[in-house]
PDB file of C-alpha atoms in Angstrom:
ATOM      1  CA  ASN A 298      90.876 173.558 241.050  1.00 61.00           C
ATOM      2  CA  ALA A 299      87.001 172.938 241.405  1.00 74.00           C
ATOM      3  CA  GLY A 300      87.278 174.829 244.815  1.00 93.00           C
ATOM      4  CA  VAL A 301      83.863 174.220 246.411  1.00 96.00           C
ATOM      5  CA  THR A 302      81.222 172.237 244.761  1.00 96.00           C
ATOM      6  CA  GLN A 303      77.438 172.061 245.946  1.00 97.00           C
ATOM      7  CA  THR A 304      75.238 169.150 244.398  1.00 97.00           C
ATOM      8  CA  PRO A 305      72.488 169.216 243.644  1.00 97.00           C
ATOM      9  CA  LYS A 306      72.164 173.117 241.882  1.00 96.00           C
ATOM     10  CA  PHE A 307      68.199 173.056 241.570  1.00 96.00           C
ATOM     11  CA  ARG A 308      65.758 171.210 243.340  1.00 96.00           C
ATOM     12  CA  VAL A 309      62.060 171.265 244.118  1.00 97.00           C
ATOM     13  CA  LEU A 310      60.593 169.376 246.986  1.00 97.00           C
ATOM     14  CA  LYS A 311      57.189 168.929 248.554  1.00 97.00           C
ATOM     15  CA  THR A 312      55.988 169.793 251.941  1.00 98.00           C
ATOM     16  CA  GLY A 313      57.220 166.609 254.302  1.00 97.00           C
ATOM     17  CA  GLN A 314      59.680 165.108 252.182  1.00 97.00           C
ATOM     18  CA  SER A 315      63.185 164.912 253.077  1.00 96.00           C
ATOM     19  CA  MET A 316      66.634 165.212 251.245  1.00 96.00           C
ATOM     20  CA  THR A 317      70.664 166.453 251.530  1.00 97.00           C
ATOM     21  CA  LEU A 318      72.587 168.930 250.349  1.00 98.00           C
ATOM     22  CA  LEU A 319      76.362 167.885 249.918  1.00 97.00           C
ATOM     23  CA  CYS A 320      78.751 170.082 249.861  1.00 98.00           C
ATOM     24  CA  ALA A 321      82.865 168.939 248.729  1.00 98.00           C
ATOM     25  CA  GLN A 322      85.765 171.343 249.216  1.00 97.00           C
ATOM     26  CA  ASP A 323      89.461 170.519 247.534  1.00 95.00           C
ATOM     27  CA  MET A 324      91.631 173.311 249.448  1.00 93.00           C
ATOM     28  CA  ASN A 325      91.796 171.465 252.341  1.00 93.00           C
ATOM     29  CA  HIS A 326      89.845 173.969 254.774  1.00 92.00           C
ATOM     30  CA  GLU A 327      89.080 173.403 258.062  1.00 92.00           C
ATOM     31  CA  TYR A 328      86.182 175.287 258.540  1.00 92.00           C
ATOM     32  CA  MET A 329      82.676 174.971 256.536  1.00 94.00           C
ATOM     33  CA  TYR A 330      79.417 176.701 256.455  1.00 94.00           C
ATOM     34  CA  TRP A 331      75.943 176.325 255.233  1.00 96.00           C
ATOM     35  CA  TYR A 332      73.967 179.323 254.674  1.00 96.00           C
ATOM     36  CA  ARG A 333      70.318 180.448 253.018  1.00 97.00           C
ATOM     37  CA  GLN A 334      69.664 183.443 251.359  1.00 96.00           C
ATOM     38  CA  ASP A 335      66.189 185.103 251.383  1.00 94.00           C
ATOM     39  CA  PRO A 336      65.216 188.177 249.464  1.00 87.00           C
ATOM     40  CA  GLY A 337      66.235 191.065 251.935  1.00 82.00           C
ATOM     41  CA  MET A 338      67.651 188.941 254.439  1.00 84.00           C
ATOM     42  CA  GLY A 339      71.526 188.700 253.375  1.00 86.00           C
ATOM     43  CA  LEU A 340      73.384 185.242 254.209  1.00 92.00           C
ATOM     44  CA  ARG A 341      71.893 183.795 257.610  1.00 93.00           C
ATOM     45  CA  LEU A 342      74.311 181.379 258.917  1.00 92.00           C
ATOM     46  CA  ILE A 343      72.593 177.559 259.672  1.00 95.00           C
ATOM     47  CA  HIS A 344      75.085 175.642 260.902  1.00 95.00           C
ATOM     48  CA  TYR A 345      79.234 175.877 260.240  1.00 92.00           C
ATOM     49  CA  SER A 346      81.929 173.245 261.195  1.00 93.00           C
ATOM     50  CA  VAL A 347      85.667 173.901 262.238  1.00 90.00           C
ATOM     51  CA  GLY A 348      86.830 170.447 261.818  1.00 91.00           C
ATOM     52  CA  GLU A 349      86.286 167.200 260.696  1.00 94.00           C
ATOM     53  CA  GLY A 350      83.574 165.317 263.145  1.00 94.00           C
ATOM     54  CA  THR A 351      82.477 169.005 264.586  1.00 93.00           C
ATOM     55  CA  THR A 352      79.247 170.862 264.217  1.00 95.00           C
ATOM     56  CA  ALA A 353      77.931 173.891 265.434  1.00 92.00           C
ATOM     57  CA  LYS A 354      74.805 175.742 265.217  1.00 92.00           C
ATOM     58  CA  GLY A 355      74.512 179.417 263.593  1.00 90.00           C
ATOM     59  CA  GLU A 356      71.725 181.856 263.535  1.00 89.00           C
ATOM     60  CA  VAL A 357      69.041 179.906 262.151  1.00 94.00           C
ATOM     61  CA  PRO A 358      69.538 175.996 262.868  1.00 96.00           C
ATOM     62  CA  ASP A 359      65.532 174.962 263.137  1.00 96.00           C
ATOM     63  CA  GLY A 360      64.658 172.669 260.602  1.00 97.00           C
ATOM     64  CA  TYR A 361      68.010 171.403 259.719  1.00 98.00           C
ATOM     65  CA  ASN A 362      70.783 169.287 260.612  1.00 97.00           C
ATOM     66  CA  VAL A 363      74.290 168.883 259.536  1.00 98.00           C
ATOM     67  CA  SER A 364      77.620 166.625 259.477  1.00 97.00           C
ATOM     68  CA  ARG A 365      81.145 166.301 258.891  1.00 97.00           C
ATOM     69  CA  LEU A 366      82.467 163.012 258.606  1.00 95.00           C
ATOM     70  CA  LYS A 367      85.027 164.035 256.066  1.00 96.00           C
ATOM     71  CA  LYS A 368      87.174 167.184 256.330  1.00 96.00           C
ATOM     72  CA  GLN A 369      86.120 167.814 252.499  1.00 97.00           C
ATOM     73  CA  ASN A 370      82.516 167.248 253.073  1.00 97.00           C
ATOM     74  CA  PHE A 371      79.884 169.172 254.819  1.00 98.00           C
ATOM     75  CA  LEU A 372      75.999 167.522 254.519  1.00 98.00           C
ATOM     76  CA  LEU A 373      73.256 169.566 255.121  1.00 98.00           C
ATOM     77  CA  GLY A 374      69.675 167.554 255.874  1.00 98.00           C
ATOM     78  CA  LEU A 375      66.498 168.687 255.731  1.00 96.00           C
ATOM     79  CA  GLU A 376      64.482 165.884 257.636  1.00 92.00           C
ATOM     80  CA  SER A 377      60.959 167.376 256.726  1.00 96.00           C
ATOM     81  CA  ALA A 378      60.769 170.084 254.627  1.00 96.00           C
ATOM     82  CA  ALA A 379      58.451 173.184 255.064  1.00 97.00           C
ATOM     83  CA  PRO A 380      57.739 175.826 252.627  1.00 97.00           C
ATOM     84  CA  SER A 381      59.451 178.121 254.697  1.00 97.00           C
ATOM     85  CA  GLN A 382      62.668 176.682 253.489  1.00 98.00           C
ATOM     86  CA  THR A 383      62.182 177.913 250.114  1.00 98.00           C
ATOM     87  CA  SER A 384      65.448 179.610 249.561  1.00 97.00           C
ATOM     88  CA  VAL A 385      69.228 179.513 247.642  1.00 97.00           C
ATOM     89  CA  TYR A 386      71.634 177.792 249.940  1.00 98.00           C
ATOM     90  CA  PHE A 387      75.278 178.641 249.668  1.00 97.00           C
ATOM     91  CA  CYS A 388      78.241 176.377 251.268  1.00 97.00           C
ATOM     92  CA  ALA A 389      81.517 177.913 252.154  1.00 95.00           C
ATOM     93  CA  SER A 390      84.852 176.877 253.488  1.00 94.00           C
ATOM     94  CA  SER A 391      87.718 178.989 254.620  1.00 91.00           C
ATOM     95  CA  TYR A 392      91.139 177.899 256.653  1.00 87.00           C
ATOM     96  CA  GLY A 393      91.026 177.858 260.290  1.00 73.00           C
ATOM     97  CA  GLY A 394      92.955 178.979 263.224  1.00 61.00           C
ATOM     98  CA  GLU A 395      93.715 182.531 262.052  1.00 63.00           C
ATOM     99  CA  PRO A 396      91.306 185.688 261.426  1.00 60.00           C
ATOM    100  CA  ARG A 397      93.198 186.414 257.791  1.00 57.00           C
ATOM    101  CA  THR A 398      90.968 183.932 256.196  1.00 77.00           C
ATOM    102  CA  GLU A 399      88.316 184.832 253.766  1.00 86.00           C
ATOM    103  CA  ALA A 400      85.259 182.282 252.901  1.00 90.00           C
ATOM    104  CA  PHE A 401      85.305 180.629 249.402  1.00 93.00           C
ATOM    105  CA  PHE A 402      81.338 180.058 248.289  1.00 95.00           C
ATOM    106  CA  GLY A 403      79.992 177.509 246.031  1.00 96.00           C
ATOM    107  CA  GLN A 404      77.634 178.479 243.730  1.00 95.00           C
ATOM    108  CA  GLY A 405      74.527 178.045 245.567  1.00 96.00           C
ATOM    109  CA  THR A 406      71.373 175.462 245.378  1.00 97.00           C
ATOM    110  CA  ARG A 407      67.837 176.892 244.732  1.00 97.00           C
ATOM    111  CA  LEU A 408      65.710 174.964 246.664  1.00 97.00           C
ATOM    112  CA  THR A 409      61.691 175.246 246.559  1.00 97.00           C
ATOM    113  CA  VAL A 410      59.339 173.306 248.834  1.00 97.00           C
ATOM    114  CA  VAL A 411      55.758 173.493 247.661  1.00 97.00           C
TER     115      VAL A 411
ATOM    116  CA  GLU B 291      72.484 189.454 270.138  1.00 81.00           C
ATOM    117  CA  ASP B 292      75.246 189.636 267.640  1.00 85.00           C
ATOM    118  CA  LYS B 293      74.593 191.143 264.695  1.00 91.00           C
ATOM    119  CA  VAL B 294      75.737 192.724 261.581  1.00 95.00           C
ATOM    120  CA  VAL B 295      74.038 195.884 259.978  1.00 97.00           C
ATOM    121  CA  GLN B 296      74.657 197.544 256.743  1.00 97.00           C
ATOM    122  CA  SER B 297      73.780 200.848 255.256  1.00 97.00           C
ATOM    123  CA  PRO B 298      71.733 202.170 253.305  1.00 97.00           C
ATOM    124  CA  LEU B 299      69.936 198.624 252.108  1.00 95.00           C
ATOM    125  CA  SER B 300      69.781 199.689 248.504  1.00 96.00           C
ATOM    126  CA  LEU B 301      71.340 202.548 246.684  1.00 96.00           C
ATOM    127  CA  VAL B 302      70.900 204.222 243.103  1.00 98.00           C
ATOM    128  CA  VAL B 303      73.920 205.960 241.616  1.00 98.00           C
ATOM    129  CA  HIS B 304      74.667 207.050 237.987  1.00 97.00           C
ATOM    130  CA  GLU B 305      78.204 206.053 236.268  1.00 98.00           C
ATOM    131  CA  GLY B 306      80.933 208.030 237.639  1.00 98.00           C
ATOM    132  CA  ASP B 307      79.630 208.857 241.112  1.00 98.00           C
ATOM    133  CA  THR B 308      81.466 207.758 244.611  1.00 98.00           C
ATOM    134  CA  VAL B 309      79.488 205.724 246.838  1.00 98.00           C
ATOM    135  CA  THR B 310      80.242 204.727 250.651  1.00 98.00           C
ATOM    136  CA  LEU B 311      78.905 201.765 251.946  1.00 98.00           C
ATOM    137  CA  ASN B 312      78.434 201.257 255.399  1.00 98.00           C
ATOM    138  CA  CYS B 313      78.997 198.343 257.855  1.00 98.00           C
ATOM    139  CA  SER B 314      78.265 198.268 261.662  1.00 98.00           C
ATOM    140  CA  TYR B 315      78.868 195.516 263.908  1.00 96.00           C
ATOM    141  CA  GLU B 316      77.843 194.362 267.252  1.00 95.00           C
ATOM    142  CA  VAL B 317      79.654 190.753 268.126  1.00 91.00           C
ATOM    143  CA  THR B 318      82.007 188.665 271.329  1.00 86.00           C
ATOM    144  CA  ASN B 319      85.333 188.820 270.540  1.00 87.00           C
ATOM    145  CA  PHE B 320      85.792 189.941 266.800  1.00 90.00           C
ATOM    146  CA  ARG B 321      88.468 188.628 264.419  1.00 88.00           C
ATOM    147  CA  SER B 322      88.180 190.010 261.005  1.00 90.00           C
ATOM    148  CA  LEU B 323      85.411 191.814 258.869  1.00 94.00           C
ATOM    149  CA  LEU B 324      85.044 190.884 255.445  1.00 94.00           C
ATOM    150  CA  TRP B 325      83.687 192.465 252.244  1.00 97.00           C
ATOM    151  CA  TYR B 326      82.061 190.919 249.744  1.00 96.00           C
ATOM    152  CA  LYS B 327      80.445 191.179 246.070  1.00 97.00           C
ATOM    153  CA  GLN B 328      77.675 189.372 245.000  1.00 95.00           C
ATOM    154  CA  GLU B 329      76.611 189.990 241.189  1.00 93.00           C
ATOM    155  CA  LYS B 330      73.985 186.725 240.209  1.00 83.00           C
ATOM    156  CA  LYS B 331      75.397 183.633 241.756  1.00 85.00           C
ATOM    157  CA  ALA B 332      78.164 183.031 244.695  1.00 92.00           C
ATOM    158  CA  PRO B 333      79.757 186.068 246.513  1.00 94.00           C
ATOM    159  CA  THR B 334      83.150 186.653 245.528  1.00 94.00           C
ATOM    160  CA  PHE B 335      85.999 188.155 248.295  1.00 93.00           C
ATOM    161  CA  LEU B 336      86.801 191.928 248.171  1.00 96.00           C
ATOM    162  CA  PHE B 337      88.596 192.626 251.436  1.00 93.00           C
ATOM    163  CA  MET B 338      89.567 191.249 254.550  1.00 93.00           C
ATOM    164  CA  LEU B 339      90.195 194.455 257.414  1.00 94.00           C
ATOM    165  CA  THR B 340      91.499 193.249 260.903  1.00 91.00           C
ATOM    166  CA  SER B 341      93.289 196.048 261.888  1.00 88.00           C
ATOM    167  CA  SER B 342      91.847 199.789 262.822  1.00 91.00           C
ATOM    168  CA  GLY B 343      92.975 202.689 260.210  1.00 90.00           C
ATOM    169  CA  ILE B 344      94.719 200.832 257.633  1.00 91.00           C
ATOM    170  CA  GLU B 345      93.184 201.024 254.147  1.00 93.00           C
ATOM    171  CA  LYS B 346      92.752 198.508 251.826  1.00 94.00           C
ATOM    172  CA  LYS B 347      92.617 198.869 248.177  1.00 95.00           C
ATOM    173  CA  SER B 348      92.095 197.311 244.946  1.00 95.00           C
ATOM    174  CA  GLY B 349      91.620 199.616 241.605  1.00 97.00           C
ATOM    175  CA  ARG B 350      88.479 201.899 242.269  1.00 98.00           C
ATOM    176  CA  LEU B 351      87.641 200.019 245.605  1.00 98.00           C
ATOM    177  CA  SER B 352      88.973 200.575 249.073  1.00 98.00           C
ATOM    178  CA  SER B 353      87.796 199.854 252.279  1.00 98.00           C
ATOM    179  CA  ILE B 354      88.859 201.082 256.146  1.00 97.00           C
ATOM    180  CA  LEU B 355      88.022 199.205 259.548  1.00 97.00           C
ATOM    181  CA  ASP B 356      87.191 201.759 262.337  1.00 96.00           C
ATOM    182  CA  LYS B 357      87.478 199.169 265.554  1.00 92.00           C
ATOM    183  CA  LYS B 358      86.447 202.110 268.297  1.00 94.00           C
ATOM    184  CA  GLU B 359      83.506 203.111 265.842  1.00 95.00           C
ATOM    185  CA  LEU B 360      82.571 198.988 265.558  1.00 96.00           C
ATOM    186  CA  SER B 361      81.939 199.847 261.862  1.00 97.00           C
ATOM    187  CA  SER B 362      83.797 200.154 258.107  1.00 98.00           C
ATOM    188  CA  ILE B 363      83.345 201.817 254.955  1.00 98.00           C
ATOM    189  CA  LEU B 364      83.678 200.416 251.372  1.00 98.00           C
ATOM    190  CA  ASN B 365      84.378 203.509 248.858  1.00 98.00           C
ATOM    191  CA  ILE B 366      83.802 203.107 245.022  1.00 98.00           C
ATOM    192  CA  THR B 367      85.172 205.763 243.235  1.00 98.00           C
ATOM    193  CA  ALA B 368      84.256 206.458 239.407  1.00 98.00           C
ATOM    194  CA  THR B 369      81.245 203.711 239.316  1.00 98.00           C
ATOM    195  CA  GLN B 370      80.532 201.742 236.573  1.00 97.00           C
ATOM    196  CA  THR B 371      77.283 199.801 235.222  1.00 97.00           C
ATOM    197  CA  GLY B 372      79.620 196.800 236.360  1.00 96.00           C
ATOM    198  CA  ASP B 373      79.800 197.527 240.105  1.00 98.00           C
ATOM    199  CA  SER B 374      75.838 197.045 240.266  1.00 97.00           C
ATOM    200  CA  ALA B 375      75.343 194.498 242.808  1.00 97.00           C
ATOM    201  CA  ILE B 376      74.966 193.076 246.256  1.00 96.00           C
ATOM    202  CA  TYR B 377      77.872 194.059 248.698  1.00 97.00           C
ATOM    203  CA  LEU B 378      77.574 192.430 251.711  1.00 96.00           C
ATOM    204  CA  CYS B 379      79.829 192.382 254.970  1.00 97.00           C
ATOM    205  CA  ALA B 380      80.509 190.269 257.247  1.00 94.00           C
ATOM    206  CA  VAL B 381      82.134 189.365 260.518  1.00 93.00           C
ATOM    207  CA  ARG B 382      84.149 186.682 261.783  1.00 89.00           C
ATOM    208  CA  TYR B 383      84.097 186.266 265.781  1.00 84.00           C
ATOM    209  CA  GLY B 384      83.784 184.106 268.671  1.00 76.00           C
ATOM    210  CA  GLY B 385      86.348 181.766 270.559  1.00 64.00           C
ATOM    211  CA  SER B 386      86.631 179.188 267.838  1.00 60.00           C
ATOM    212  CA  GLN B 387      86.561 182.027 264.755  1.00 60.00           C
ATOM    213  CA  GLY B 388      84.065 179.503 263.485  1.00 69.00           C
ATOM    214  CA  ASN B 389      81.420 181.791 263.782  1.00 80.00           C
ATOM    215  CA  LEU B 390      80.903 184.269 260.601  1.00 85.00           C
ATOM    216  CA  ILE B 391      77.959 185.877 259.728  1.00 90.00           C
ATOM    217  CA  PHE B 392      76.480 188.748 257.546  1.00 93.00           C
ATOM    218  CA  GLY B 393      74.494 192.036 257.009  1.00 95.00           C
ATOM    219  CA  LYS B 394      71.664 191.952 255.025  1.00 95.00           C
ATOM    220  CA  GLY B 395      73.773 193.773 252.257  1.00 96.00           C
ATOM    221  CA  THR B 396      73.805 196.750 250.210  1.00 97.00           C
ATOM    222  CA  LYS B 397      71.759 196.650 246.571  1.00 96.00           C
ATOM    223  CA  LEU B 398      74.244 198.872 244.793  1.00 97.00           C
ATOM    224  CA  SER B 399      72.172 199.962 241.137  1.00 97.00           C
ATOM    225  CA  VAL B 400      74.509 202.187 238.898  1.00 98.00           C
ATOM    226  CA  LYS B 401      72.966 203.688 235.828  1.00 97.00           C
ATOM    227  CA  PRO B 402      74.395 204.703 232.647  1.00 95.00           C
TER     228      PRO B 402
END
């Protein structure tokens, strides 16, 4: 049982380049999330999705776009990477509709923008 | 603005000590509060709390929610070096229940 899988695990981008981070979950979860984690800042919510075909903005959505075309996948896109987007990105998923549902996390993607 | 605030931000103790970590929140339409432990990589789930006054316990760790005070505490008794980690508090809130935001975390260091 793979759980939540993120690809790639590491990436170095040049300023202005674009890339897509892929998150896949095999637990049939309704909700999926993208967070970024910076030193001393905890996890900050970028975007989230409460079901296939839906997305919503979190705390820090600027500079990112997302898509949830299939229930099991949640993509995070950077159209024009900036050094401020250097961070560790975590994807998470959870069941929906109940408050008693924890989120399960992927192993993270370390992105460096130079 | 919806927010989750944890304190202290960092803490250094010796093995055998008892620690209490705090989490307070200000959100619209609270649903649940979650505690996670993060060592080197992904956060791992510890507890989920939805009802006030009911303690959740797992080994040396325990947690309780106070909805009147909009806060929760995480207690760790008889700390061990393996408890060294960042402890994250998160709150699920909002009409769709999709919103899940985290505090900045408490970095706990347990010295031998």
